[in-house]
Structures are given as C-alpha cells and as structure tokens.
Short mmCIF file of C-alpha atoms in Angstrom, two decimals:
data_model
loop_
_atom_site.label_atom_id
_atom_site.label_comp_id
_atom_site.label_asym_id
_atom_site.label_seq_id
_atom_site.Cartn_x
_atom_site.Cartn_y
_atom_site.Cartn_z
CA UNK A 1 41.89 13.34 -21.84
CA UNK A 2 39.32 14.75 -24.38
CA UNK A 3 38.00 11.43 -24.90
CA UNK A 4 37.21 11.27 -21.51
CA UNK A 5 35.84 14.68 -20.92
CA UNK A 6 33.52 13.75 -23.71
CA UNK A 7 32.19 10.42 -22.63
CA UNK A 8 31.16 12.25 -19.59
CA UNK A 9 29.19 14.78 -21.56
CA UNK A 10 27.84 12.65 -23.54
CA UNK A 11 26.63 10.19 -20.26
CA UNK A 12 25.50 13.51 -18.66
CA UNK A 13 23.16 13.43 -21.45
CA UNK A 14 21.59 10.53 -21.23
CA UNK A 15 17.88 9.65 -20.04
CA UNK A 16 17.87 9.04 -16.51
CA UNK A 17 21.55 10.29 -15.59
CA UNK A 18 21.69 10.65 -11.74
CA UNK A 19 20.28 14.43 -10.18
CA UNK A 20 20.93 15.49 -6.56
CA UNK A 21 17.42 15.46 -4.70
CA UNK A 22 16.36 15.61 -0.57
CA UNK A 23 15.04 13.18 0.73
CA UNK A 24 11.25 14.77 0.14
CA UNK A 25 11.59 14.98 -4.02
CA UNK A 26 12.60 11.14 -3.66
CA UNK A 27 9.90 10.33 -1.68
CA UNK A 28 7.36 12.30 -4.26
CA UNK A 29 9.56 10.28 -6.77
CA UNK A 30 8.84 6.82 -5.14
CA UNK A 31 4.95 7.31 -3.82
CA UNK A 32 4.71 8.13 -7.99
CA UNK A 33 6.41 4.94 -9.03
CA UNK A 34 5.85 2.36 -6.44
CA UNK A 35 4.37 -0.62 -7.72
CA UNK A 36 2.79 -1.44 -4.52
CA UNK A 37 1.87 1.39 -3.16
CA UNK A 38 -0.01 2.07 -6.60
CA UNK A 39 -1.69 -1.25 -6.21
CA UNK A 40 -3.01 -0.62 -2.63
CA UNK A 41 -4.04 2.85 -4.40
CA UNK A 42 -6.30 0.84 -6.82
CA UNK A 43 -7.82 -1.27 -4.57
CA UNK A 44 -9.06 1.25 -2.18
CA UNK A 45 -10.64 2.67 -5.25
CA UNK A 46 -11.80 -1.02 -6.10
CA UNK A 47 -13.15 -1.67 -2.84
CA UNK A 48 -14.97 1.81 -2.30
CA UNK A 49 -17.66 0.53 -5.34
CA UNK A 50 -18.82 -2.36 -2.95
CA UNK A 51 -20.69 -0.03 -0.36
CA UNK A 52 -22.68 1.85 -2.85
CA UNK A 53 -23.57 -1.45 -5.09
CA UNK A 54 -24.49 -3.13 -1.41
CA UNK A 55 -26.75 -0.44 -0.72
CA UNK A 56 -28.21 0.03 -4.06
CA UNK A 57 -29.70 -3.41 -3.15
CA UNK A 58 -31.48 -1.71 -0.81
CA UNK A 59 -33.04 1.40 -2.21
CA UNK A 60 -36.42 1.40 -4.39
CA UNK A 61 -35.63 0.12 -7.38
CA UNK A 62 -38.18 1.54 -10.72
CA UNK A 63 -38.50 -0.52 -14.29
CA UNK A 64 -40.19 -0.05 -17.31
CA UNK A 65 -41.00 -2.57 -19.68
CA UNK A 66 -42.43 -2.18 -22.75
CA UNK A 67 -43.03 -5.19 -25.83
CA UNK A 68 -44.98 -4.76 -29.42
CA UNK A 69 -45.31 -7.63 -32.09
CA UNK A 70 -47.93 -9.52 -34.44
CA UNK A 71 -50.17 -12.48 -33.24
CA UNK A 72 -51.92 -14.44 -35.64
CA UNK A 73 -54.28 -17.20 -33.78
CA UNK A 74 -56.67 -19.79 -35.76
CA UNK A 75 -58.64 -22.57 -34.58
CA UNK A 76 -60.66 -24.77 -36.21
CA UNK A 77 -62.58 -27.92 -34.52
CA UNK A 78 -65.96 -28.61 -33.41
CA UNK A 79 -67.65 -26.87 -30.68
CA UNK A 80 -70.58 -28.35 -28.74
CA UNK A 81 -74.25 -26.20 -29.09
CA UNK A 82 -76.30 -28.88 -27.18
CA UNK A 83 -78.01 -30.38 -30.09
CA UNK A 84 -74.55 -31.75 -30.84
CA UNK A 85 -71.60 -30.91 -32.06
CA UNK A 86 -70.96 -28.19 -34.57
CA UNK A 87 -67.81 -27.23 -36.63
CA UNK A 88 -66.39 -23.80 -36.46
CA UNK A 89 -63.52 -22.20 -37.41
CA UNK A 90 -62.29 -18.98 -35.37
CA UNK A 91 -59.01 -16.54 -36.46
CA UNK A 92 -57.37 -13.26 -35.31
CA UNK A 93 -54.70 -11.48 -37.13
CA UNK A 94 -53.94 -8.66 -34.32
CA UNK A 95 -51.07 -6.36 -33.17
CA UNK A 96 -50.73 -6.01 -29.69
CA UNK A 97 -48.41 -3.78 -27.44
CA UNK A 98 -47.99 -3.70 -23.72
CA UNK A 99 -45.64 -1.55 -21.19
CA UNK A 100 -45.87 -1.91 -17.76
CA UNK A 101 -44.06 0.22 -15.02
CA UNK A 102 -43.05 -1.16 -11.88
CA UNK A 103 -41.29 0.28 -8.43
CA UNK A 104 -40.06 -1.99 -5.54
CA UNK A 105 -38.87 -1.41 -2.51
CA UNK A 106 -37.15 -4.22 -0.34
CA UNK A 107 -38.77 -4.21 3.50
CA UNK A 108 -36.66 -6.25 4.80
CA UNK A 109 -33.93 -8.62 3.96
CA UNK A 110 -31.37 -9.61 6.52
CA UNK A 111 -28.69 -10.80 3.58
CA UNK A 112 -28.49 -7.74 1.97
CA UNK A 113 -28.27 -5.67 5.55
CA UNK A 114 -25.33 -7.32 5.93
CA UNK A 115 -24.06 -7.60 2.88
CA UNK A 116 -23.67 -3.76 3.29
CA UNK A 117 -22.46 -3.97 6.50
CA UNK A 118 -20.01 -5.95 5.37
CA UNK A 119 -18.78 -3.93 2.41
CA UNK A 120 -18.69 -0.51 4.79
CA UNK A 121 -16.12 -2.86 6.95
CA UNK A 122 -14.22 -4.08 3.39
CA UNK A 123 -14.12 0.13 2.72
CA UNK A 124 -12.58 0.50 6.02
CA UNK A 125 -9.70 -2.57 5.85
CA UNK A 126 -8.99 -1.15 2.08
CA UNK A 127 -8.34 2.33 3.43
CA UNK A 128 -6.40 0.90 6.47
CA UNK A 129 -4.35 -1.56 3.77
CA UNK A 130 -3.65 1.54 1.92
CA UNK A 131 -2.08 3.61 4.70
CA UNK A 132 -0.68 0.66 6.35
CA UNK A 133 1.39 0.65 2.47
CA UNK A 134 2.02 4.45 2.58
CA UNK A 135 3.94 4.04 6.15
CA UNK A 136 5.63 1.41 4.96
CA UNK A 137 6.93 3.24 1.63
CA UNK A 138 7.58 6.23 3.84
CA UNK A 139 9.98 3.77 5.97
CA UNK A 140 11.66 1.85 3.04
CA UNK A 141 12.44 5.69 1.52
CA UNK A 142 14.29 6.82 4.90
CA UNK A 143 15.75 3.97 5.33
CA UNK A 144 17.84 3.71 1.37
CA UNK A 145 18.29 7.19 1.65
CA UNK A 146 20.08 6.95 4.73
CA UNK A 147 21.66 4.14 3.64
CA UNK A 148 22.79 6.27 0.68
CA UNK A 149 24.08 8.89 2.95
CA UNK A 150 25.86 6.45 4.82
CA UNK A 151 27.52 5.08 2.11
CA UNK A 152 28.74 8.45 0.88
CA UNK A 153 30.09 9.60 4.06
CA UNK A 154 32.00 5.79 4.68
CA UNK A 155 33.57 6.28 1.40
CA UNK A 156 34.87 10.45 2.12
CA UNK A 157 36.27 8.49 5.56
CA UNK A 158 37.94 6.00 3.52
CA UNK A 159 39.28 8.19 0.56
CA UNK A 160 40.65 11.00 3.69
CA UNK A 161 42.58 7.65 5.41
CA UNK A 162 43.71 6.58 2.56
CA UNK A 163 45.15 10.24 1.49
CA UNK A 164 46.46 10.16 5.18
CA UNK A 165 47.96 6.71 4.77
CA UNK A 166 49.53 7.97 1.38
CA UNK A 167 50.78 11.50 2.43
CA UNK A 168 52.06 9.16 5.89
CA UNK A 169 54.00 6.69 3.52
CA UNK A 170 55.45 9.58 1.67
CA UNK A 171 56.57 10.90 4.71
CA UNK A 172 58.25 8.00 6.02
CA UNK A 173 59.95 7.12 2.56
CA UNK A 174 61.51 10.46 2.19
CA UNK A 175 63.02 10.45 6.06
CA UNK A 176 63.97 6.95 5.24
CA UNK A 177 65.88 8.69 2.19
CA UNK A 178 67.66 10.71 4.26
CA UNK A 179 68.54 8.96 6.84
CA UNK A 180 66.02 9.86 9.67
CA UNK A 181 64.32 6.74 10.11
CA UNK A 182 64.56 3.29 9.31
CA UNK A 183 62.68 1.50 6.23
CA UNK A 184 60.02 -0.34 8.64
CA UNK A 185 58.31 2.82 9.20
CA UNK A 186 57.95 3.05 5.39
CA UNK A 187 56.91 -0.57 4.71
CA UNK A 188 54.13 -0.31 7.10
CA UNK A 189 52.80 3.07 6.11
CA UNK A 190 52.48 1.84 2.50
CA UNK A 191 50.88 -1.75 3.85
CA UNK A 192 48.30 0.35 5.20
CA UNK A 193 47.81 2.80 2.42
CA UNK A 194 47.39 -0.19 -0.17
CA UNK A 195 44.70 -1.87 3.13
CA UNK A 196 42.75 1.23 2.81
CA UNK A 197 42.87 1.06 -0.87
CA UNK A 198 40.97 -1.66 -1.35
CA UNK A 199 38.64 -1.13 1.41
CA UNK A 200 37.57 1.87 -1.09
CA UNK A 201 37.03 -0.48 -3.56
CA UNK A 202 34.72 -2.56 -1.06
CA UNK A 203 32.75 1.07 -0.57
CA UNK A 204 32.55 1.90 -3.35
CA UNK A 205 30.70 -1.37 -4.43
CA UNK A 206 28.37 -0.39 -1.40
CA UNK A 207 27.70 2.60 -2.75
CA UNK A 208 26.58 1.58 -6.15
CA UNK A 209 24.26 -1.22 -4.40
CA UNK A 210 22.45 1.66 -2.06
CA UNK A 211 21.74 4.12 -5.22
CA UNK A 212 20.42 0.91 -7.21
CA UNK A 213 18.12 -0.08 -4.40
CA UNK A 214 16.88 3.58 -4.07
CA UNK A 215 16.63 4.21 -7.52
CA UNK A 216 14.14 0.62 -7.79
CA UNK A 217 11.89 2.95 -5.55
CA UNK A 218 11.85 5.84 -8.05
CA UNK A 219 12.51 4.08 -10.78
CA UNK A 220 15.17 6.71 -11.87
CA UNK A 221 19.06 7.37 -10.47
CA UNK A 222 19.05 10.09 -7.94
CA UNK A 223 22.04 11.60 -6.89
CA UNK A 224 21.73 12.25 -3.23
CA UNK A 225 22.36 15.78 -1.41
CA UNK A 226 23.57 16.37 2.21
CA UNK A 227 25.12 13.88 4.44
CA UNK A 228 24.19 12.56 8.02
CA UNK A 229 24.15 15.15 10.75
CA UNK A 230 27.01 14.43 12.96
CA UNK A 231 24.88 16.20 16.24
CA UNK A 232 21.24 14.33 15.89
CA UNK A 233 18.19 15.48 17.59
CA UNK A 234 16.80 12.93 19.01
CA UNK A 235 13.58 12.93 20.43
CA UNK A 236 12.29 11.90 23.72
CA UNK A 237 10.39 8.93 23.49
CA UNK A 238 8.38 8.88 26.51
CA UNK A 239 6.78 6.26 28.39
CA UNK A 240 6.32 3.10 26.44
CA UNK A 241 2.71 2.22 27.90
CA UNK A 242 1.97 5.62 25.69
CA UNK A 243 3.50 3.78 22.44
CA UNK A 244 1.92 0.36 22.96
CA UNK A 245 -1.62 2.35 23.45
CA UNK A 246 -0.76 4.49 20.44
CA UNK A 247 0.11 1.31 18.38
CA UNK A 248 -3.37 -0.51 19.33
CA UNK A 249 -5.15 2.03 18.55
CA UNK A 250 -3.30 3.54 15.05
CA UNK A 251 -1.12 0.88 13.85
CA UNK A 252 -2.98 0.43 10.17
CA UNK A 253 -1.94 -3.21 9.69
CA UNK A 254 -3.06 -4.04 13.06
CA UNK A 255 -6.58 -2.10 12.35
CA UNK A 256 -7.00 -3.85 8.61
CA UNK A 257 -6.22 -7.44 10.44
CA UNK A 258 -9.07 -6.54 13.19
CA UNK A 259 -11.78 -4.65 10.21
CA UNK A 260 -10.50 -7.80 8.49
CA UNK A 261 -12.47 -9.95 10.98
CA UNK A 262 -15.67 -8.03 11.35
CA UNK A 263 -15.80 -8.13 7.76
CA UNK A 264 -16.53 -11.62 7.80
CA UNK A 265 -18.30 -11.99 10.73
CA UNK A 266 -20.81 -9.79 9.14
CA UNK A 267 -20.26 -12.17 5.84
CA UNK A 268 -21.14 -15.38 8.28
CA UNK A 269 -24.56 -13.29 9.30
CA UNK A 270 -24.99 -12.29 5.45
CA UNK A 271 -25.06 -16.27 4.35
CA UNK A 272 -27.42 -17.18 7.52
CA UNK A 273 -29.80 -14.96 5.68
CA UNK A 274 -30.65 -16.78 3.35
CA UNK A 275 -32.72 -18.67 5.25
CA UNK A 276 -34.64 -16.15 6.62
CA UNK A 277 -37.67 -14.36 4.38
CA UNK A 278 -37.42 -11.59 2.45
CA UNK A 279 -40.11 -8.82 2.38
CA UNK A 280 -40.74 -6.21 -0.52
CA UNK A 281 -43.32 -3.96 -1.20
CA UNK A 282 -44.32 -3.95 -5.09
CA UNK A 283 -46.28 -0.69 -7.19
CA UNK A 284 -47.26 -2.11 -10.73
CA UNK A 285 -48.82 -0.20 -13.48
CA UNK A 286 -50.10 -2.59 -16.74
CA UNK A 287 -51.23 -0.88 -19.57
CA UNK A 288 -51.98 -3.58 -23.21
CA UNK A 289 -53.62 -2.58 -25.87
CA UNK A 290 -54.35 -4.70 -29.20
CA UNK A 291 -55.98 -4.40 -32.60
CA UNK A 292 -56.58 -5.80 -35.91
CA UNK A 293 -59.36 -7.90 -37.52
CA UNK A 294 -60.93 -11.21 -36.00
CA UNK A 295 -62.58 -13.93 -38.10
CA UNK A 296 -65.79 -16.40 -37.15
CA UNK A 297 -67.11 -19.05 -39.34
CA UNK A 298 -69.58 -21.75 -38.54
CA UNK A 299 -71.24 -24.08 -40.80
CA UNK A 300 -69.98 -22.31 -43.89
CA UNK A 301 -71.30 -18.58 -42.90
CA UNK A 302 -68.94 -16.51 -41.16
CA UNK A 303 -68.45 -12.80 -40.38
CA UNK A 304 -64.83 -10.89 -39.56
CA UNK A 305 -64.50 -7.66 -37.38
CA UNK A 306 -62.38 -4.94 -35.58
CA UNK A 307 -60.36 -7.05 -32.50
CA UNK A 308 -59.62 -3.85 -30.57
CA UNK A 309 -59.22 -3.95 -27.01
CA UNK A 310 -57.28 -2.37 -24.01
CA UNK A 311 -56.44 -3.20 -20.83
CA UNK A 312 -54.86 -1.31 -18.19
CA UNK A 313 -54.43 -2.13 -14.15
CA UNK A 314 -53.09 -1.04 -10.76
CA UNK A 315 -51.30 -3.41 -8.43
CA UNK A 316 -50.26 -2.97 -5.13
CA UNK A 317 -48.53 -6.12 -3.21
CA UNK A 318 -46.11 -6.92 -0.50
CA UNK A 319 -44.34 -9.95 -1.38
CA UNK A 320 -42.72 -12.37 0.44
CA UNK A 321 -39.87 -14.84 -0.67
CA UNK A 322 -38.71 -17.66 1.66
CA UNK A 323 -36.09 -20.23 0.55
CA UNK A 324 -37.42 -23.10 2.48
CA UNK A 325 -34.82 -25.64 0.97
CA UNK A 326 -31.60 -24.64 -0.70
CA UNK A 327 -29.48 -28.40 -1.03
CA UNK A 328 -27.09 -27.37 1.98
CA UNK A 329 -25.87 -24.45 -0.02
CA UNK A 330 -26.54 -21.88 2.80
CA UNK A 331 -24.91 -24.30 5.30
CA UNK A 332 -22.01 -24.75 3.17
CA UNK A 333 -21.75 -21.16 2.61
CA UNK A 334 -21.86 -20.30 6.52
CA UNK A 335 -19.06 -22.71 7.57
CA UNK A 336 -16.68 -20.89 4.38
CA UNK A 337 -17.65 -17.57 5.99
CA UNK A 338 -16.32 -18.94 9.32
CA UNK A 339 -13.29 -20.47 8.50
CA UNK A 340 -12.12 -17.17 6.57
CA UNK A 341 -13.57 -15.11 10.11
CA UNK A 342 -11.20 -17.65 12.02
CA UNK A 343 -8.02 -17.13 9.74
CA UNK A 344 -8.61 -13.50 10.13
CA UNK A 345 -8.56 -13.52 13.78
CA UNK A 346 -5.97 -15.78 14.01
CA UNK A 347 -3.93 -13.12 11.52
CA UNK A 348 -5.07 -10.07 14.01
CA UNK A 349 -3.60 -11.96 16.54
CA UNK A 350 -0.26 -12.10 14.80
CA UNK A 351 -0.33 -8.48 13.67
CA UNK A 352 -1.22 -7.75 17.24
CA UNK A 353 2.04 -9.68 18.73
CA UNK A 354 4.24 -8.49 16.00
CA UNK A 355 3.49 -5.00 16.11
CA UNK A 356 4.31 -5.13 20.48
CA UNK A 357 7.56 -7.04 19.53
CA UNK A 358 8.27 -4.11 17.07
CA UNK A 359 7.38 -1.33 19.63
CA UNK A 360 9.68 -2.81 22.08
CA UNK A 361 12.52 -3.75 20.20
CA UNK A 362 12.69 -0.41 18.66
CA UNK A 363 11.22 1.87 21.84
CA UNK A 364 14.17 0.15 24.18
CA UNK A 365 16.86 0.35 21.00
CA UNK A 366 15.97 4.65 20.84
CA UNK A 367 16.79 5.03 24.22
CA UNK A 368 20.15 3.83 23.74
CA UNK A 369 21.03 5.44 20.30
CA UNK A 370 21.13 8.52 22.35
CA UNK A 371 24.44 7.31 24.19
CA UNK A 372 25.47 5.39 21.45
CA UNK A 373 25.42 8.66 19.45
CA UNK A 374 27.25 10.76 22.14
CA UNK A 375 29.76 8.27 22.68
CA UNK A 376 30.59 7.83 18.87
CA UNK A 377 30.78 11.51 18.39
CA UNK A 378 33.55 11.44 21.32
CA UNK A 379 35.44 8.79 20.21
CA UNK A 380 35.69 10.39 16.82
CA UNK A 381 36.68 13.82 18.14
CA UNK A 382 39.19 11.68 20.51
CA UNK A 383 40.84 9.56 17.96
CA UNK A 384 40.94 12.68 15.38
CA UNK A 385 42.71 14.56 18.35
CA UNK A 386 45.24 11.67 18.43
CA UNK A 387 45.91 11.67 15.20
CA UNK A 388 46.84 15.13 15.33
CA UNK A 389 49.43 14.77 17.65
CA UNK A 390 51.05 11.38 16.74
CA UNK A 391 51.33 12.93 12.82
CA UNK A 392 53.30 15.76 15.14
CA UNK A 393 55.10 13.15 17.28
CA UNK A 394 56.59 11.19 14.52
CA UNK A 395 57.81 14.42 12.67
CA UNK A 396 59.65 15.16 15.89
CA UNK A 397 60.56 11.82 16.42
CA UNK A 398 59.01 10.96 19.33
CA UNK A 399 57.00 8.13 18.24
CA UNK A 400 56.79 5.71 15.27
CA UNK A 401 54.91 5.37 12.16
CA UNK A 402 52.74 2.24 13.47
CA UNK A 403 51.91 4.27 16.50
CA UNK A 404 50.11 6.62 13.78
CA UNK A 405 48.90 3.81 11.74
CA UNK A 406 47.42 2.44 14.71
CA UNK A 407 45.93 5.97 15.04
CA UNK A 408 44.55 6.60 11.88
CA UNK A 409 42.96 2.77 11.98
CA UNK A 410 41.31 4.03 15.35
CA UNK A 411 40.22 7.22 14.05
CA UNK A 412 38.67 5.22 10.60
CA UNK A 413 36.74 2.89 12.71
CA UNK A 414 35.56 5.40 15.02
CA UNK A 415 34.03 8.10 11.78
CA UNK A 416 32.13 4.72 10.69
CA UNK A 417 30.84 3.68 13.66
CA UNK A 418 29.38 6.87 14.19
CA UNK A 419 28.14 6.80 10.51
CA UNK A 420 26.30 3.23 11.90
CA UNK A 421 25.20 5.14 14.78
CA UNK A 422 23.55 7.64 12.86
CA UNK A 423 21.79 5.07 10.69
CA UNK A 424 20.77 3.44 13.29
CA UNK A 425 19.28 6.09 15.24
CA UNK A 426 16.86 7.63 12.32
CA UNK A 427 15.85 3.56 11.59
CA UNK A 428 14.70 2.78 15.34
CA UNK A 429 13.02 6.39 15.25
CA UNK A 430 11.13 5.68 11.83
CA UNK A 431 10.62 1.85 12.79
CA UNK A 432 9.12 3.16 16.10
CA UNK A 433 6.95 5.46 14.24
CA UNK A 434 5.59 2.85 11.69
CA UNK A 435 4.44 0.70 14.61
CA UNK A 436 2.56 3.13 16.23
CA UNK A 437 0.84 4.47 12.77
CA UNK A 438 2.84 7.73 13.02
CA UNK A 439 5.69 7.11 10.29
CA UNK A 440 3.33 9.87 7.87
CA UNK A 441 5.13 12.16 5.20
CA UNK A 442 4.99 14.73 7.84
CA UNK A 443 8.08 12.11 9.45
CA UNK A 444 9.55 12.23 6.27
CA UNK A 445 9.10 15.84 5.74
CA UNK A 446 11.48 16.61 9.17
CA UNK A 447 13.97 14.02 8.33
CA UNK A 448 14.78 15.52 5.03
CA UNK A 449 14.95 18.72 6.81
CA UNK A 450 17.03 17.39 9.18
CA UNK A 451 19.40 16.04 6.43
CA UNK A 452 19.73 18.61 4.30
CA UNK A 453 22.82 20.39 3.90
CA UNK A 454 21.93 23.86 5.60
CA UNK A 455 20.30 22.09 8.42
CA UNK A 456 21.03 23.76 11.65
CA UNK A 457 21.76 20.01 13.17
CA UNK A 458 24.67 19.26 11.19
CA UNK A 459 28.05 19.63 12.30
CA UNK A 460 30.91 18.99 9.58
#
C-alpha cells in the first residue's frame, strides 16, 4: 500500500502530469501549441511584406553615388601638324572623384500596378487562410473535448452498471443461499456483471485515446472538468436560405479559394505587362572633380602643369523602356499565370460545393438533435424508473433477475445514447458554425460555459 501511495506522488510530480481545465484554458492551450495554426500565423505575417515591397516599386526612389581613385594616362605616337608628322608624348597622373545624386519616379508601368494589386489580393487570401485555420482549431478543440467528456461520462455509466450488476449478483447468490430463489437467477446476474466488466475495460481504452488526441492539441495532458449537460440549449437555427447566404459571404475557405483567383488574374495582367512601355521621370545631379599634374613633350621640349578641373550638371529626363522582343518569355509567363487562375477557380468551385454540402448536412442534422435529445433524456429517465421498480419486484418476488438484467442493459444503453446525443448535438452546432464562418472563440467561449460544472444547463 505505501508503495503505491508513493508511486502516485511521485507521478503527481512529474512534468506534464494531467490538470483539470474548461474547455477555454485548453483552447488558449492549443491556439499556443498548434503546429498549424502557428504556421498559417507566419504566413500571414509572410505574406503582409509583399504589399509594401509591391508598392515600394512604385514610389520615388533617391540614390547617391559617389567613386574616388588614381588615373594615370600616357600616350606617346606621332601627331600630324600639316608639315608632317611630328612625335609627341602626352601624360597625366590625376586623382579624380565624382558623386552624383539621382531621384526617379516611375509614371507609369502596368506590371508593377498589378503586381501590387496582386499582392493586396495575396494579403487578403493569407488573412482569410489564417482564420479559415483558427475556425477550424476552434472546431477540432470542441469536438476532443467533448469527446473527452463523453468518454468520462460512458465510463461513470459503465462502472454504476457494473456496481448494479455486482450488488444484483450478490443479491441473487445470497437468496439462492437461503433458499429463496433458484441458482439461474445467480448465474445470470454474475454473466452480466463479468459483460459489463469488460466493457469497462473497452472504455476505459476510449478514454485514454480521447485525452491523447486532446493532449496532441496542447501538447500537454489535461485533465478535463465538468461533464455533458444532460438538458442542452439548443439554438434555433432558422431558415437555411439565411445559412447558405451567411456561408457565401463569411465562410473563410470559401473567400481564400475566390481572393485565390483574383490573385492571379491580376498575376495574368501583371505578365501581359511586360510588353507594354514603361515611363519614368528621372532628376540627376553630376558633380566630378579631378586634379594632379599633366605632362607634354614634343620633339624633345616639354612642359608639365596643374590638371585641375570640375564638372558639375543638371539633368532632367523622362525615360521610356519598351521590351520589344523578349524570346516568348512574356508569352510563356502569361499562359503559367492562367493555368494557376484556372486551378484556382476550379478549387473555388469545390470549396463552394463543399461548404453547401456541409451547411445542409449539418443545418437538417440540428433540427433533429433537438428530438433526438428529448427523446434520449426520456428514455433514460424511463428505463432508470424501471430499474427502480424491477430491483423492488425481484426483492418481493414478483419478477426475476433477467427481467432486471434486461433492465439495467436497457437503462445502460439508453445513458449512452444520450451521451451520443449530446455529442452529436454540440458537433452539428459547431460544424454548422464553421461553414458559415461563425465557429469564432466567442463559440467556444459559450460552450465551455455551457459545460462547466456550475452551468445552469446541467442536470445530474
């Protein structure tokens, strides 16, 4: 017995032993640690540099340049003076330094205009990618967690049948004992305690499956608090005309598929425009200045002086660039642009059909959690009532022991499928939510209230 007690202090101890948290501080827990969701994080970051590089293109762009060195020029040859030709010999040892300042600004350039264009719809599809991965994570969380819950709950159903089953055999045995009753009641109460047994087992397995797949979202064991509300609060769901409009016009994936394709129909303008000129409008200050000594010789006489001299000048120019002939390159880049704007439509399309399948499916499955729920919740309370009064029955000896069996079976199968029901009811609500862009934290926010222990909802 001590050795057991301290084994458990000692795993009670360990890094990342389990910790009871809502359903919020696991979804704080997983939008920290999910791989993906961090990913889509990055790349809206990522993609938010493209509009201000695209549009830097764009804006006057100023440049100095500035260069110093030595030159050292000779020549020597014969020069031509009329009479004939006479030899000479010329040399300059200088220094010479330059700078020269220059601001552009483009006038016009159709590639770059949409090049921009372009990048403000890649901005848009990153931030749509980005929430269309939040919704999703917010899903996935509700969705283990319940499935947590559910798994807690089928196991308490199992352990009270099979403490029913037991306390039933016990029962039987000790009437058999004296005489009461016969020894089939017995043999049948303990088949069905040693049934239930290992159907413990089996939920017990499930149990450890649905924390490991919630803990691969936070990346830690979590130890789950409250349990599913037996009376759910289910929501109206309206008209669904008003969820198909709200999932055309906020569903994220469907919005990144359709930015998707503008993107790169403003890409397919962006590589015609390179065959169209380019205007830009040039300001150009020179400034070169040199000095040193300069040499002259001719026929043996020769005389050196200062070379000093400086330069400076204004420019002013619009210039004008025109790529006349590029190979096919342009061409080749065009049909690219259009075969990626052609799988993007084509993948809108998709998005678009999947996301009214999803509405539908889900939209026509909430209507009928709500009396699914309501006739769970009275078959439980029925089946509980029953096995009330056979437990009383057979202790009067009215009825048999497999006419309570049969009663506590009924009454097991009707806590889980209520459990299901349950489950079921909060996955078609945040399924219908995701297709219609609504599944936010503020979804996740009221389901965790509506699971937590002290909710007003629940009913134990």
């Amino acid at each position: 017995m001590r050795r057991a007690l301290c084994l458990a202090a000692l795993a009670a101890t360990l890094p990342g032993s389990a910790h009871a948290a809502s359903l919020w501080t696991v979804w704080l827990a997983a939008r920290a640690n999910d791989p993906a969701f961090l990913a889509a994080s990055a790349q809206l970051r990522a993609a938010a540099t493209a509009q201000p590089a695209a549009l830097a293109a764009l804006l006057p762009q100023f440049s100095i340049a500035a260069a110093a060195g030595p030159q050292n020029q000779a020549f020597e040859g014969a020069d031509f003076y009329g009479s004939g030709f006479e030899p000479i010999r010329q040399d300059q040892r200088i220094g010479v330094s330059t700078w020269q300042v220059t601001l552009s600004q483009t006038l016009f350039d159709w590639r770059r205009i949409k090049t921009l264009q372009a990048a403000g719809f890649s901005v848009q599809q990153a931030a749509a990618t980005y929430q269309a991965r939040l919704e999703a994570l917010n899903v996935q969380v509700i969705t283990d967690y319940v499935a947590v819950l559910a798994a807690n709950d089928n196991l308490a159903s199992l352990r009270a049948a099979a403490r029913g089953f037991a306390l039933q055999y016990h029962d039987a045995e000790a009437r058999y004992r004296a005489g009461m009753d016969g020894v089939i009641g017995a043999d049948e109460s303990r088949a069905a305690a040693r049934s239930i047994a290992a159907q413990v087992v089996q939920a017990q397995t499930a149990l450890i499956a649905a924390r490991a797949t919630l803990a691969a979202l936070t990346g830690d064991q979590v130890q789950v608090s409250g349990s599913l509300p037996i009376a759910l609060a289910l929501p109206a769901p309206g008209r669904i005309t008003t969820w198909l409009a709200r999932a055309a016009s906020g569903n994220p994936t469907l919005a990144a598929a359709k930015l998707t394709v503008r993107d790169d129909a403003a890409l397919i303008a962006a590589a015609r425009g390179a065959d169209l000129p380019s205007l830009s409008l040039q300001l150009q200050h020179t400034h070169t200045a040199q000095g040193g000594r300069a040499g002259y010789a001719f026929f043996g006489q020769g005389i050196t002086g200062p070379a000093y001299t400086l330069q400076q000048g204004n420019a002013v120019t619009v210039q004008m660039n025109w790529n006349v002939f590029s190979g096919g390159a342009t061409r080749a880049a065009v049909d690219r642009a259009r075969a990626r704007r052609d799988a993007a439509a084509a993948n809108a399309a998709t998005a678009r059909l999947a996301v009214i399948r999803t509405v539908r499916t889900d939209y026509f499955a909430v209507l009928l959690d709500r009396a699914r729920l309501a006739a769970a919740r009275a078959a439980a309370t029925a089946a509980a009532r029953a096995v009330q009064a056979a437990a009383d029955g057979v202790r009067a000896g009215l009825i048999s022991a497999s006419d309570l069996i049969a009663d506590r079976q009924a009454l097991l199968s009707a806590q889980l499928a209520l459990h299901a029901a349950v489950v079921a009811a909060i996955d078609h609500e945040a399924g219908l939510a995701q297709a219609a862009g609504s599944a936010t934290p503020l979804l996740v926010h009221r389901i965790s209230t509506t699971l937590s222990p002290h909710a007003p909802l629940q009913e134990k």
